[in-house]
PDB file of C-alpha atoms in Angstrom:
ATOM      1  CA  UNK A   1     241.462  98.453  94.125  1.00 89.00           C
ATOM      2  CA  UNK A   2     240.233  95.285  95.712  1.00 92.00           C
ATOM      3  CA  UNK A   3     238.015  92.660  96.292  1.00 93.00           C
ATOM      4  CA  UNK A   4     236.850  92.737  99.926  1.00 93.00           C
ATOM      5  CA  UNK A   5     235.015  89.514 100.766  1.00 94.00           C
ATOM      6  CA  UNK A   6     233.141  91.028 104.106  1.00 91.00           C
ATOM      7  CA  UNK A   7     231.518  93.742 101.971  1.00 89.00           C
ATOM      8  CA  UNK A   8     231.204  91.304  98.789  1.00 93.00           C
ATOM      9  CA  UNK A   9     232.328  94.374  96.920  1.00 94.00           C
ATOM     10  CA  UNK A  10     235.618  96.199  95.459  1.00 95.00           C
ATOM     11  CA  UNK A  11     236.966  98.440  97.253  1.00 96.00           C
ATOM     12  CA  UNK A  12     239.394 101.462  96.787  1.00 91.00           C
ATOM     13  CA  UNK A  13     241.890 102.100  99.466  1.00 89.00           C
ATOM     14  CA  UNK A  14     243.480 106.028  99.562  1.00 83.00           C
ATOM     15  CA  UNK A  15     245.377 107.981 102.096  1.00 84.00           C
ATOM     16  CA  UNK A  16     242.281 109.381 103.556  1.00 83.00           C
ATOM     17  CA  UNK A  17     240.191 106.194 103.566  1.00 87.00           C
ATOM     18  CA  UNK A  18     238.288 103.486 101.800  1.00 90.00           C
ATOM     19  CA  UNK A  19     235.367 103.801  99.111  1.00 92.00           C
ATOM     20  CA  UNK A  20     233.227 100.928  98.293  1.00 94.00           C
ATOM     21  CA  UNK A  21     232.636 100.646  94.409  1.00 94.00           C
ATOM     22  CA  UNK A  22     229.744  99.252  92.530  1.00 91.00           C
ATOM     23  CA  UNK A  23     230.213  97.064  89.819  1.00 87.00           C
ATOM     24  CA  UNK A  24     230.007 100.139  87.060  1.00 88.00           C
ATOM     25  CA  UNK A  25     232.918 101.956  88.985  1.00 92.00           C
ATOM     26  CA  UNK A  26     235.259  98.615  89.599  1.00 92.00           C
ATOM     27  CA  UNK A  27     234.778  97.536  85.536  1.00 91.00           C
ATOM     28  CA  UNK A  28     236.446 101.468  84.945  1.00 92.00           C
ATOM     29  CA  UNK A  29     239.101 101.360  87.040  1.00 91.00           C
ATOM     30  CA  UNK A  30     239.841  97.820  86.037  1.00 90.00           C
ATOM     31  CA  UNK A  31     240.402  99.276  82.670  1.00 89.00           C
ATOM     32  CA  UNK A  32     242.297 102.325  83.886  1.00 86.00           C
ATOM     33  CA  UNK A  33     244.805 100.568  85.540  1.00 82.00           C
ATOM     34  CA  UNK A  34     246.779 100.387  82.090  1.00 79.00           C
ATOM     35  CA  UNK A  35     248.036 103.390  80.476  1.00 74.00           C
ATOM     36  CA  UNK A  36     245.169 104.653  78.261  1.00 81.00           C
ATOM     37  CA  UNK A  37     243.141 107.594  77.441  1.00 87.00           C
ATOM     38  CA  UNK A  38     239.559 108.751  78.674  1.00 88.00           C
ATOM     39  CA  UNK A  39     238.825 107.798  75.113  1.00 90.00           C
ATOM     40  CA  UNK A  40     240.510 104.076  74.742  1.00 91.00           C
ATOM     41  CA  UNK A  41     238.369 103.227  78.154  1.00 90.00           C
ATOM     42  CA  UNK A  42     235.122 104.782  76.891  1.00 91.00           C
ATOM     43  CA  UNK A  43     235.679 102.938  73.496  1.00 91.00           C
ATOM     44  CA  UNK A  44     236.051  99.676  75.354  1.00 91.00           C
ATOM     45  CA  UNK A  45     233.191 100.063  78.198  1.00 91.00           C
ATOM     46  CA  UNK A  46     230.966 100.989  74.771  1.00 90.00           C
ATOM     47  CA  UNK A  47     232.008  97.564  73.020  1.00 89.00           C
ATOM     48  CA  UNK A  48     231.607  95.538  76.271  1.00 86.00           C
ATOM     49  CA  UNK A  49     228.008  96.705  77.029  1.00 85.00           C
ATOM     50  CA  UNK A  50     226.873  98.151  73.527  1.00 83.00           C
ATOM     51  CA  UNK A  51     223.031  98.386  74.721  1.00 78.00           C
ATOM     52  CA  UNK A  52     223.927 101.748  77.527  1.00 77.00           C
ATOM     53  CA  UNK A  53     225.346 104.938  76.330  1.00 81.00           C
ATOM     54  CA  UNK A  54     227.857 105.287  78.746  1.00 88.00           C
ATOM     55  CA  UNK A  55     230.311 107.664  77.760  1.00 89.00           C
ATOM     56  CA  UNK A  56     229.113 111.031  79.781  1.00 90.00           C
ATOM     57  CA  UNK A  57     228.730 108.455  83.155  1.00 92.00           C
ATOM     58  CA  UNK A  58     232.116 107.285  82.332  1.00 91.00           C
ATOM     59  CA  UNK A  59     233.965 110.371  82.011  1.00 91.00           C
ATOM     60  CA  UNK A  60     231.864 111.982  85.265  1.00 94.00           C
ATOM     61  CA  UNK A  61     232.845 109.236  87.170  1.00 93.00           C
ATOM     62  CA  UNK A  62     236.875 109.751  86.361  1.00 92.00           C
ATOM     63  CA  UNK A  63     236.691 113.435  86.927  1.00 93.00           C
ATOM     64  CA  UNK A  64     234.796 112.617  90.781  1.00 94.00           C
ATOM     65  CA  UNK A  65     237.656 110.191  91.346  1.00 91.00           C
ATOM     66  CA  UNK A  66     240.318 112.135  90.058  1.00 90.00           C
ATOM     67  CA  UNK A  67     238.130 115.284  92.197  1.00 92.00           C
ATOM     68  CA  UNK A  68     238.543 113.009  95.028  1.00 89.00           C
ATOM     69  CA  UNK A  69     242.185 111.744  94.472  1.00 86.00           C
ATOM     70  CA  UNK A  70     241.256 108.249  94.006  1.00 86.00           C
ATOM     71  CA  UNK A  71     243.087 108.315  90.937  1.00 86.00           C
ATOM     72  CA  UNK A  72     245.836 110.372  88.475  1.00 84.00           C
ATOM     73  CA  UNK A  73     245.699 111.471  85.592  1.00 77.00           C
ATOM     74  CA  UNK A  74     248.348 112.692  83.026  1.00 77.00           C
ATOM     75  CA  UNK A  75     248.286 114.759  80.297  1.00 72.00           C
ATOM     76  CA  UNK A  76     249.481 113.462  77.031  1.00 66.00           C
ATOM     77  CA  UNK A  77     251.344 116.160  74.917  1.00 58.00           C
TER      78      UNK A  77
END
């Protein structure tokens, strides 16, 4: 992920091309670029903006990027 100053946006750059974020999606994957769980990054998106329940958009937006290979996950055992 990036900031690109043309589109005055973050960006995410993949094999198969380039997705624009909005601010919702760049403050996620800001967070998931640390090992954490689904959990740790809904927990912290919740204490950052307490007045939106956020979790269910949260957790649909990491299975469409994962969906879309924008990111990995792995399975803790």
């Amino acid at each position: 992920m990036q900031w690109e100053e043309a589109q005055q946006a973050h960006v995410l750059l993949y094999p198969e091309g380039m997705v624009t974020l909005n601010g919702p999606a760049a403050e996620i994957l800001t967070r998931c670029r640390e090992a954490k769980s689904v959990t740790q990054v809904v927990e912290e998106l919740q204490q950052a903006f307490p007045q939106d329940d956020i979790a269910a958009d949260v957790r649909e937006f990491l299975e469409d990027a994962y969906a879309n290979g924008w990111i990995c996950i792995e399975r803790a055992d």
